[in-house]
Coordinates of C-alpha atoms and ligand atoms in Angstrom, one line a residue:
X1 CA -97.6 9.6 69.3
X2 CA -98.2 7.7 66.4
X3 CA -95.9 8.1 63.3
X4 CA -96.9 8.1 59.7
X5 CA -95.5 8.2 56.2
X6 CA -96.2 11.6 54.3
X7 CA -98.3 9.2 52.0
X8 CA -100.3 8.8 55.1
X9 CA -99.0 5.1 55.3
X10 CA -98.5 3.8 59.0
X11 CA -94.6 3.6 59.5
X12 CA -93.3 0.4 60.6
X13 CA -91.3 0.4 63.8
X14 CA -88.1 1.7 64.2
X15 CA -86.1 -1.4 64.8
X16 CA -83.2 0.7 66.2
X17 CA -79.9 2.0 64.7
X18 CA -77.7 -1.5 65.1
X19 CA -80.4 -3.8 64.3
X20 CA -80.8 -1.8 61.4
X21 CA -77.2 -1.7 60.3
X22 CA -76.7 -5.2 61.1
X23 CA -79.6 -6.7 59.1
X24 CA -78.6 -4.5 56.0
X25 CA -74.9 -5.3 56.6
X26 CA -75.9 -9.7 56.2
X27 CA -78.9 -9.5 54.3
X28 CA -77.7 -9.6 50.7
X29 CA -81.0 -10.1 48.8
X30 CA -83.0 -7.4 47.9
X31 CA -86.1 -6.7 48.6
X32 CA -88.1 -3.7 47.0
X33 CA -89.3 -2.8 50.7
X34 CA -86.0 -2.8 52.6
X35 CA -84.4 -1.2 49.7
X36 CA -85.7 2.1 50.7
X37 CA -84.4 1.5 54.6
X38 CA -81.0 0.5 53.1
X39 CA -80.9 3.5 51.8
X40 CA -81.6 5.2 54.0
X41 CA -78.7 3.7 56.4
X42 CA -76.5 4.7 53.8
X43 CA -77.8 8.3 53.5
X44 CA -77.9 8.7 57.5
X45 CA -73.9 7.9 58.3
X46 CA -71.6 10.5 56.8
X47 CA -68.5 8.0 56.4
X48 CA -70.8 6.2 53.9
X49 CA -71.2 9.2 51.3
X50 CA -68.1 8.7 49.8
X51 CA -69.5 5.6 48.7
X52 CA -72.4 5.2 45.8
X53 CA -75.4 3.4 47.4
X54 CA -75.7 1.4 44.2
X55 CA -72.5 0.3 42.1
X56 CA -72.1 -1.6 38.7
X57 CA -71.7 -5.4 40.0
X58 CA -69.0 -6.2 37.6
X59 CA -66.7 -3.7 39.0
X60 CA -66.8 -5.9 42.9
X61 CA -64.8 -8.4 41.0
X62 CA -61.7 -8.3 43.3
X63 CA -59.2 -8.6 41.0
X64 CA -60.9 -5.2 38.6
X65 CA -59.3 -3.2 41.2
X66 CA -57.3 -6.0 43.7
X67 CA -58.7 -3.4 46.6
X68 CA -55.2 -1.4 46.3
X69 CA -56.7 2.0 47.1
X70 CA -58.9 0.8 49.9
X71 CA -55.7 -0.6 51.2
X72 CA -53.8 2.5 51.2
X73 CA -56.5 3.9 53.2
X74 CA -56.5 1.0 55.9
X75 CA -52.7 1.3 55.9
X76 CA -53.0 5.0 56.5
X77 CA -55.2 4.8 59.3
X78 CA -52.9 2.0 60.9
X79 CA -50.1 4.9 60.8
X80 CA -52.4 7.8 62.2
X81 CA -53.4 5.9 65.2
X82 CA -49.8 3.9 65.9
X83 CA -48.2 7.7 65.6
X84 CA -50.1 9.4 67.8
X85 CA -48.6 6.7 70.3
X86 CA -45.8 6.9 69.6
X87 CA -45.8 10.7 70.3
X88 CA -46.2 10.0 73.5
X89 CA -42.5 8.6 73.9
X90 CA -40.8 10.0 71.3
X91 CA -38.3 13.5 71.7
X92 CA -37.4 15.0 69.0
X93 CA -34.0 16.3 70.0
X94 CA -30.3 14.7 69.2
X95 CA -29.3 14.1 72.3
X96 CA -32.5 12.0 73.2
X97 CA -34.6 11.0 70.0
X98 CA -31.9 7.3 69.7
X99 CA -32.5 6.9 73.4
X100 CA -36.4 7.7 73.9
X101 CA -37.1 5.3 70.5
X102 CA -34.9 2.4 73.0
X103 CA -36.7 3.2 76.4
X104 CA -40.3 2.7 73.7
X105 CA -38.7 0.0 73.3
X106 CA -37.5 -2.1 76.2
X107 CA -39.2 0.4 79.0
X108 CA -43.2 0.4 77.6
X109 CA -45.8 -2.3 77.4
X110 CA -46.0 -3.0 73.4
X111 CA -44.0 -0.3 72.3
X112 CA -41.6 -2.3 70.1
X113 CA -44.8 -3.5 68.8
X114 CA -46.6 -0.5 68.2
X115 CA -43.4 0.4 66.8
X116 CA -43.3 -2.4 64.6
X117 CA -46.6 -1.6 63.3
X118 CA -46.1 1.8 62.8
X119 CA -42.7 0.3 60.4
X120 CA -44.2 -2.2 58.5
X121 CA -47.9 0.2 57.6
X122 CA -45.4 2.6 56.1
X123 CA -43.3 0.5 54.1
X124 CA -46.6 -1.5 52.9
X125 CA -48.0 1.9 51.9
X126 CA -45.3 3.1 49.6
X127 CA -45.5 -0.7 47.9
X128 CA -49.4 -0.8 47.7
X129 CA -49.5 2.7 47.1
X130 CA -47.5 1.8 44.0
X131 CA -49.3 -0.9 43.0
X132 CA -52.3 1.0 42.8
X133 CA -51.2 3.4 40.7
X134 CA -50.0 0.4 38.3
X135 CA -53.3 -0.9 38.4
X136 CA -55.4 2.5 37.4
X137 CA -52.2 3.0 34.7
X138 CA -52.5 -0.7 33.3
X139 CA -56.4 -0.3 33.5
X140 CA -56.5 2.8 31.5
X141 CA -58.6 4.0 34.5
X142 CA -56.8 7.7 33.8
X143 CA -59.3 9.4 31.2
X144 CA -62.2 11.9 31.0
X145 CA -63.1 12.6 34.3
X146 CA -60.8 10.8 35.7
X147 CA -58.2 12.7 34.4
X148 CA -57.7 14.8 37.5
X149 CA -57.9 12.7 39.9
X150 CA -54.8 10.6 38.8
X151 CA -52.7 13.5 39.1
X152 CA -54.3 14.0 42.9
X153 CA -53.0 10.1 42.6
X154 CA -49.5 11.6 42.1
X155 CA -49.4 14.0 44.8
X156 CA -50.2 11.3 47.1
X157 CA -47.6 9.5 46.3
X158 CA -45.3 12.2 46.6
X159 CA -46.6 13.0 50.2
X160 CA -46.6 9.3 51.2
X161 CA -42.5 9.2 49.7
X162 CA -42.3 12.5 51.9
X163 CA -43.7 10.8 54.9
X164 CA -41.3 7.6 54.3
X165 CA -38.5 10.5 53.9
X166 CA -38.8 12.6 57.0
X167 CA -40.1 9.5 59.4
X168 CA -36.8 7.6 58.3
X169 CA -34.6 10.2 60.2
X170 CA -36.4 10.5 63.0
X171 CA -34.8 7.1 65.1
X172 CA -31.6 9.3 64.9
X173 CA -29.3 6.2 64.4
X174 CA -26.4 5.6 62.1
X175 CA -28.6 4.4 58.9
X176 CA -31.1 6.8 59.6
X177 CA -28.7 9.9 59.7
X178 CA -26.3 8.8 56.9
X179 CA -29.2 8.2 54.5
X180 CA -31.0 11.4 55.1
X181 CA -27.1 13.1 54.7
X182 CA -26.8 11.5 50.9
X183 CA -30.5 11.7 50.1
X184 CA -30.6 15.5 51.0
X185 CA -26.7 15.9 49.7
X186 CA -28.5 14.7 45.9
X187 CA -31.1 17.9 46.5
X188 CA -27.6 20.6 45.9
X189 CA -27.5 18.7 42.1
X190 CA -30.5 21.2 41.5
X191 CA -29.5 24.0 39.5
X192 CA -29.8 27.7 41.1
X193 CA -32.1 27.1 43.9
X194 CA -30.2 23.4 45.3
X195 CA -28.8 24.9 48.0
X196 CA -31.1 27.1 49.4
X197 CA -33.5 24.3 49.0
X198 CA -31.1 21.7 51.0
X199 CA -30.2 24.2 53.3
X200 CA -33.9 25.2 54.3
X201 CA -34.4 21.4 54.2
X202 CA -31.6 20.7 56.9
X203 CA -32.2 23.6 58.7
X204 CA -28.4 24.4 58.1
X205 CA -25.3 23.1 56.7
X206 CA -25.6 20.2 58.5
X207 CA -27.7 17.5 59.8
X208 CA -28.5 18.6 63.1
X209 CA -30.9 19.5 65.6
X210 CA -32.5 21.8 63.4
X211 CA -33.1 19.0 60.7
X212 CA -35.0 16.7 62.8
X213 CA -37.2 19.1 64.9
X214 CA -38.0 19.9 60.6
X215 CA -38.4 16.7 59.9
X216 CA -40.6 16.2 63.0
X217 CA -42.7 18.6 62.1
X218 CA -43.3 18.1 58.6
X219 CA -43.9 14.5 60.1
X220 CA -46.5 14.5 62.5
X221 CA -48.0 17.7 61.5
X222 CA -48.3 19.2 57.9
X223 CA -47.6 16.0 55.7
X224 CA -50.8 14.0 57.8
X225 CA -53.0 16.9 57.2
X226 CA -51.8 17.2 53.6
X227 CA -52.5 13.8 52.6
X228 CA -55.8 13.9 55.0
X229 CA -57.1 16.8 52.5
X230 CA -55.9 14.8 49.0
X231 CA -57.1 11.7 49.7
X232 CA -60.6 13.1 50.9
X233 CA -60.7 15.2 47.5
X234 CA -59.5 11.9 46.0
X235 CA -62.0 10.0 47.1
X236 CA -64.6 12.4 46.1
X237 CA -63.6 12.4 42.5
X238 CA -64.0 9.1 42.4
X239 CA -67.6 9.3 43.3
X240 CA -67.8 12.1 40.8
X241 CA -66.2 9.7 37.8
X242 CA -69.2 7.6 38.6
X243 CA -67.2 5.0 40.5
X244 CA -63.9 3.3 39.6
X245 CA -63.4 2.1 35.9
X246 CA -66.2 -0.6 34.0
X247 CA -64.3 -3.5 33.2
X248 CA -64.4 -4.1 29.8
X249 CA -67.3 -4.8 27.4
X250 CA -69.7 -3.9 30.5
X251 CA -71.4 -1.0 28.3
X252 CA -71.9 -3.3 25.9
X253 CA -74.2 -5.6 27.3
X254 CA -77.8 -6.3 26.2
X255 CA -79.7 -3.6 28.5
X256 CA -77.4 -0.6 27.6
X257 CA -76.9 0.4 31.0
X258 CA -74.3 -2.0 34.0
X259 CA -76.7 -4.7 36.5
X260 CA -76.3 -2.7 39.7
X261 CA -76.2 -3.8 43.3
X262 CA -76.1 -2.2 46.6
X263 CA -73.3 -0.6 48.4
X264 CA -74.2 -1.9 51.4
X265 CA -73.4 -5.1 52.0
X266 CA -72.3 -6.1 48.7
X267 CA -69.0 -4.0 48.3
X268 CA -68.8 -3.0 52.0
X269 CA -68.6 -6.5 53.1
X270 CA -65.8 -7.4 50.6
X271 CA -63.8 -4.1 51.8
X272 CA -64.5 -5.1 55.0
X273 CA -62.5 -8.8 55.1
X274 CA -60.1 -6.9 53.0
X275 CA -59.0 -4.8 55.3
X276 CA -58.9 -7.2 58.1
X277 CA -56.9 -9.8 56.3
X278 CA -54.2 -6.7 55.5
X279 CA -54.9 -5.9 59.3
X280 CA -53.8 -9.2 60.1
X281 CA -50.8 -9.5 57.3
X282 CA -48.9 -6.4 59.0
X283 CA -50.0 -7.4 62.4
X284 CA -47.9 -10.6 61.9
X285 CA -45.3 -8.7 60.1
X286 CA -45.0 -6.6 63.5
X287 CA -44.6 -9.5 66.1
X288 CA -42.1 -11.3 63.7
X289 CA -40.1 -9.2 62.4
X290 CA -38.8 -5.6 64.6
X291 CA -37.9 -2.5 63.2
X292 CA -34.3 -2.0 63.4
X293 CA -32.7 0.2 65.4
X294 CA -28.5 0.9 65.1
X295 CA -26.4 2.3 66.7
X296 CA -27.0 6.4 67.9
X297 CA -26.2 8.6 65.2
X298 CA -22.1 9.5 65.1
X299 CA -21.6 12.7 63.0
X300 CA -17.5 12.1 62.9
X301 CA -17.9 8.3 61.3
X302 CA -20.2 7.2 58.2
X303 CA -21.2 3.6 57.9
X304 CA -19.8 1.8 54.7
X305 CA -21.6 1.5 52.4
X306 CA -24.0 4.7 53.0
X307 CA -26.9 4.0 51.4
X308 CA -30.6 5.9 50.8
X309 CA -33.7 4.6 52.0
X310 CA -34.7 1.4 49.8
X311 CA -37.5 3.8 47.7
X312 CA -34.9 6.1 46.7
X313 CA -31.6 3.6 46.1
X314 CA -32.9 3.5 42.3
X315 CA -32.1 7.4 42.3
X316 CA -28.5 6.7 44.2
X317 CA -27.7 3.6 42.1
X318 CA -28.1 5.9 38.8
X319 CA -25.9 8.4 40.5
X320 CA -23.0 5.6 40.3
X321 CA -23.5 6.1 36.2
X322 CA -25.2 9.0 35.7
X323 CA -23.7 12.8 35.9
X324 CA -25.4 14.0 38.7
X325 CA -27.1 16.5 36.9
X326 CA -28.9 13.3 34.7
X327 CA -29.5 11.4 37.5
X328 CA -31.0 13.4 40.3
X329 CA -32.6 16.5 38.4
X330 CA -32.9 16.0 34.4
X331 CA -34.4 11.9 34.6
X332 CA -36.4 12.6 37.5
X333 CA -38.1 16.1 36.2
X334 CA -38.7 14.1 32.9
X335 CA -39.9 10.8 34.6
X336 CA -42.4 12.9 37.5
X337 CA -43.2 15.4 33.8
X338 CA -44.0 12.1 31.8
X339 CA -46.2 10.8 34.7
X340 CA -48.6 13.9 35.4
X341 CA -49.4 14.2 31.6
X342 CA -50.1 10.4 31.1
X343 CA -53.5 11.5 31.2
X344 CA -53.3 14.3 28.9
X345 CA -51.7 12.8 25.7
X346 CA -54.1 12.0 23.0
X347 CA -55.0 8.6 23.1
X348 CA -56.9 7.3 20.2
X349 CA -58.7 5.6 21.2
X350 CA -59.3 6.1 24.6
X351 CA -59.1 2.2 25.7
X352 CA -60.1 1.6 29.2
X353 CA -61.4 -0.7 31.9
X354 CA -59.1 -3.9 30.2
X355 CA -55.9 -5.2 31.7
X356 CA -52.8 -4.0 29.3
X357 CA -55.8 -2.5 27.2
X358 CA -55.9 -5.0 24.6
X359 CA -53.9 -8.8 24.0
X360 CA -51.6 -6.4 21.3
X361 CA -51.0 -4.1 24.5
X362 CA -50.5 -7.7 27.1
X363 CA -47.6 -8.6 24.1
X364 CA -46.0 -4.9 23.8
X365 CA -45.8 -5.0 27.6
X366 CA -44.2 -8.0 27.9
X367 CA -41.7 -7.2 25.1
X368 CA -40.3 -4.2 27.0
X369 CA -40.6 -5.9 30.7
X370 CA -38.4 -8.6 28.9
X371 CA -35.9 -6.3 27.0
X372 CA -35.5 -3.7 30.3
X373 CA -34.9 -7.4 32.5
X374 CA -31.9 -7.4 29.7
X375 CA -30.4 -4.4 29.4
X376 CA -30.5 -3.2 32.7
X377 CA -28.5 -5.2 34.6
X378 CA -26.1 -5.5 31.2
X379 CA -25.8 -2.1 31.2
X380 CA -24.8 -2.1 34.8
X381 CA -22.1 -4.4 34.6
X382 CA -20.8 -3.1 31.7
X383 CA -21.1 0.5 33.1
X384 CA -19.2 -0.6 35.9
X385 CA -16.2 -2.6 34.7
X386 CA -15.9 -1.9 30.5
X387 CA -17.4 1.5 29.4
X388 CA -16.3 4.5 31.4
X389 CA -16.9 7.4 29.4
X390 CA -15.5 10.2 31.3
X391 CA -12.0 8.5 30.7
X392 CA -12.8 7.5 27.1
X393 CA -14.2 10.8 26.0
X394 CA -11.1 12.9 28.4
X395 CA -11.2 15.9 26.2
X396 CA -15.2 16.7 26.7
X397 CA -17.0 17.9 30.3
X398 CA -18.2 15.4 32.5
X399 CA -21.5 16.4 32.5
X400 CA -21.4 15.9 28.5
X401 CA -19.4 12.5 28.5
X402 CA -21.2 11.1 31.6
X403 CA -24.5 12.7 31.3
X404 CA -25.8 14.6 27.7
X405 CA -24.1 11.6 25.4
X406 CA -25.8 8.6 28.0
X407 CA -29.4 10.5 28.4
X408 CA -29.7 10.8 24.4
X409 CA -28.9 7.5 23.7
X410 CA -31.4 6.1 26.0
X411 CA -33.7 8.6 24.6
X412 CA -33.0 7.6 21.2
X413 CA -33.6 3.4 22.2
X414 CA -37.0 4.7 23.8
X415 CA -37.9 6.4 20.3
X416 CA -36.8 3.4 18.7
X417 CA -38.9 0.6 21.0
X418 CA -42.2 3.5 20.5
X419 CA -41.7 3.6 16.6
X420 CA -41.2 0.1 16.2
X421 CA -44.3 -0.9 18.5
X422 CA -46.0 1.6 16.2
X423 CA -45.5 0.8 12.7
X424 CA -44.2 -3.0 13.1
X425 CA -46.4 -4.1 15.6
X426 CA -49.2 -2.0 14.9
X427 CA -49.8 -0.6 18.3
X428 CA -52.2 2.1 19.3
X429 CA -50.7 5.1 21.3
X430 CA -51.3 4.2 24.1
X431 CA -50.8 0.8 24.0
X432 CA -47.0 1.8 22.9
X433 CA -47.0 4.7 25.5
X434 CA -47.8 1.3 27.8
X435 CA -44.9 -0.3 26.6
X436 CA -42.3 2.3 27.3
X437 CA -44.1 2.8 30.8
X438 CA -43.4 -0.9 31.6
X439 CA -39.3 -0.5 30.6
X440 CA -39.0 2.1 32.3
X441 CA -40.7 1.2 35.2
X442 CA -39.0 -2.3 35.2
X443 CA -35.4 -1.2 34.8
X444 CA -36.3 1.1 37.7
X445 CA -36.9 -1.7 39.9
X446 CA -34.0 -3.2 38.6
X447 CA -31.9 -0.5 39.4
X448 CA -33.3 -0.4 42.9
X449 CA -33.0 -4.1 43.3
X450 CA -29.2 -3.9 42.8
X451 CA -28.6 -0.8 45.0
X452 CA -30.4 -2.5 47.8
X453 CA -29.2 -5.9 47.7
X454 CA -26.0 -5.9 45.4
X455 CA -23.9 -3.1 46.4
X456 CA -21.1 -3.6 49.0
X457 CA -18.4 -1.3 50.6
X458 CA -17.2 1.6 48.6
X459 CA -20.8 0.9 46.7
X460 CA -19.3 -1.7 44.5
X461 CA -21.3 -4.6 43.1
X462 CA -20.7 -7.5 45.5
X463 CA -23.4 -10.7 45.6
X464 CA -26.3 -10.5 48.5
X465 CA -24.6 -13.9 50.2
X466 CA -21.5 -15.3 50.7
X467 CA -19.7 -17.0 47.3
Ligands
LIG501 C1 -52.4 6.6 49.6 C2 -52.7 7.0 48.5 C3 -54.0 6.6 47.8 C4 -55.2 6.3 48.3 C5 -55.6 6.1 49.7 C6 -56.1 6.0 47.1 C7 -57.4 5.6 47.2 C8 -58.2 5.2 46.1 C9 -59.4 4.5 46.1 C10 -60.1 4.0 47.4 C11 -59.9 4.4 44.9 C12 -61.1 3.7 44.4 C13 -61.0 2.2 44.5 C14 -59.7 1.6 43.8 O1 -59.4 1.9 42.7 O2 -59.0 0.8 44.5 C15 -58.9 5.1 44.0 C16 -59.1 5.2 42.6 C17 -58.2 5.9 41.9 N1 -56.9 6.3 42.2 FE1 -56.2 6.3 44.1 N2 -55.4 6.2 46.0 C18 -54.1 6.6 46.3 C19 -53.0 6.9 45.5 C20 -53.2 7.0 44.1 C21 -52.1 7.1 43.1 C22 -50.6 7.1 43.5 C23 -52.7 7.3 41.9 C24 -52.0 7.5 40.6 C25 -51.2 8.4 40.3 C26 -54.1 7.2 42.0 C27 -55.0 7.4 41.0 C28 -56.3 6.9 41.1 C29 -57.3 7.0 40.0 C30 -57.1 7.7 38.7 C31 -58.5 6.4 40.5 C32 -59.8 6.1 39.7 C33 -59.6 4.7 39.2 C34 -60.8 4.2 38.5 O3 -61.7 4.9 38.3 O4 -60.8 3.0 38.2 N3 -54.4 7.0 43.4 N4 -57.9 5.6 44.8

């Protein structure tokens, strides 16, 4: 039978499937007559509709983006497939989750390997992860109809910490155990409903058989399928936003309207050595560098110092100045409040697609980085060995002393830096909003920085290496 076009012209060949993909995967130029079969690739594989089949050619500029969301993907995918391995091993029961992880280890072919991978993907994911979220925030990439979609950013975030959380216990060793035990011990701070929520968390009182068959579940099961669902819908409003952000001054070329190119090879191609050369970065990271494993868990004797998982030592290291009302509930339910309606203040005007969103916004930015790299660490020490409130201020409550009179004061330096950027340095709002972003976010790392590397026994600062 002899095929035909419905315009009754005779259809060329079908070259086949692979030959097809092939040719439109290394043929870059395009040609009016091949356009329409490119297309049509596109249309015909499923994976591809979350992807235009033409995009504005200045947004493939690697750095627009730096690929950070593609690589969460890749990283996620890495974690899928090296968890459903390591299911096969792994028993999620006290008495033999420390000894199946060491038989993974020393008894099956690559398992300290697929281990290792497994590790390194989901340490990678909470750091790119972050820096994707740094990139749409410093992009202005957060507005109109993109609004949403950077609070379904949020949300992934929160399910990728989750996944961090809840995997971290599962090794059942001494670091594993004792950081779940103060990292859930910070959930009782919340008023009214702390306990219940810690207990339902644990399973119990305690942290116990009933916490990691929890934590194994949440694991494997409901947190996958969670973030499976919101990264799909993420994805999708992407397309819907018309692609990611224009860098800018693209609108405002001569024709009106962004040069355009293919999906397919242009962007895919790029995505495509992306991903393998992150492929390749944690798939060095893995035979270099093995996931530790301590000692089985001992319920009777806590390591010194006890610390939290490195993405929430920021949280424990405020604990050490904070009341813990201040440090675990109020600053936190401000800082996740202040995130989710970044994209709902009024900005005027709505700068977007620009790094720092203007050269006033680059200078404000590196204003506060500076000042937070100052008074962070100043703070600390000074927290540590001059100040001490609760003994200065004896006569009031803790939670006033150490917590209320603290809080405002830093409140009252973050009103300062946003007025001054304001009326002194005439910055817009959200260049300023910027500004106070970056101290925040820097003394954040700083804080982290020092309860990772600079805290010794009894949590007190020590240096990193011998003196
Ligand atoms: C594992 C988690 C995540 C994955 C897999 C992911 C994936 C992606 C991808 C592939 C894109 C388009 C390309 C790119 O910008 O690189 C994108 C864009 C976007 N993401 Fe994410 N993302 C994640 C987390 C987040 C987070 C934490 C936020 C912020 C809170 C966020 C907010 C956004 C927004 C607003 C856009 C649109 C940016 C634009 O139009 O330029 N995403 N994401």
């Amino acid at each position: 039978m002899t095929g035909g076009s419905p315009h009754g012209d005779p259809e060329p060949p079908d070259p086949g499937v692979l030959a097809r993909i092939w040719r439109s995967v290394f043929r870059s130029t395009l040609e009016p007559e091949t356009e329409r079969e490119r297309k049509r690739v596109v249309l015909d594989h499923l994976v591809l509709h979350v992807r235009p089949v033409r995009l504005p050619a200045a947004t493939l500029r690697f750095t627009h983006t730096w690929g950070l969301g593609g690589m969460s993907l890749v990283l996620f995918v890495l974690l899928l497939l090296t968890g459903v391995l390591l299911m096969f091993v792994y028993e999620p029961l006290p008495g033999r989750a420390h000894e199946s992880i060491v038989r993974l280890q020393t008894e099956v072919r690559f398992g300290q390997f697929v281990r290792n991978i497994h590790h390194w993907s989901a340490n990678l994911l909470i750091f790119v992860a972050v820096l994707h979220l740094l990139r749409v925030y410093f992009t202005g990439a957060f507005h109109g109809a993109r609004q949403f979609n950077w609070v379904i950013g949020l949300l992934l975030l929160v399910i990728i910490l989750g996944a961090g959380f809840t995997g971290y216990l599962l090794p059942w060793d001494q670091l594993s155990y004792w950081a779940v035990t103060i990292s859930t011990a910070m959930i009782a701070y919340v008023p009214g409903i702390g306990g219940w929520l810690q207990r339902g968390l644990r399973g119990g009182e305690a942290i116990g058989g009933a916490t990691l068959l929890n934590f194994y579940t949440l694991h494997t099961t409901l947190i996958p399928a969670t973030f499976l669902l919101l990264m799909a819908f993420h994805f999708w409003r992407v397309r819907k936003a018309g692609g990611v952000v224009l860098p800018h001054g693209v609108e405002e070329e001569p024709e009106e309207r962004p040069a355009t190119v293919l999906y397919f090879p242009n962007l895919l191609l790029r995505e495509f050595v992306a991903g393998l050369i992150l492929v390749a970065l944690v798939l060095a990271c893995s035979v270099a560098l093995d996931a530790r494993l301590g000692d089985p868990a001992n319920q009777g004797m806590s390591p010194n110092p006890a610390k939290a998982p490195w993405y929430f030592m920021g949280f424990q290291e405020l604990l050490l100045h904070f009341h813990p009302l201040f440090a675990v509930v109020i600053g936190p339910a401000l800082a996740a409040w202040g995130l989710l309606f970044i994209p709902y203040l009024r900005y005027e005007p709505e700068q977007a697609g620009a790094w720092f969103l203007s050269s006033r916004g680059r200078r404000s930015s590196a204003l506060a980085a500076v000042l937070a790299l100052g008074v962070t660490p100043i703070w600390i020490v000074l927290d540590e060995f001059v100040m001490n409130p609760e003994a200065r201020l004896a006569g009031l409550p803790p939670v006033i002393s150490n917590g209320l009179l603290p809080f405002a004061i830093l409140l009252a330096a973050l009103w300062g830096l946003y007025a001054g950027l304001r009326r002194r340095g005439r910055a817009s709002r959200g260049e300023a909003v910027q500004a106070l972003f970056v101290f925040l976010f820097v003394g954040f790392v700083l804080l982290t920085a020092v309860g990772v590397w600079f805290r010794g026994p009894g949590m007190a600062l020590t240096w990193p290496w011998k003196v």
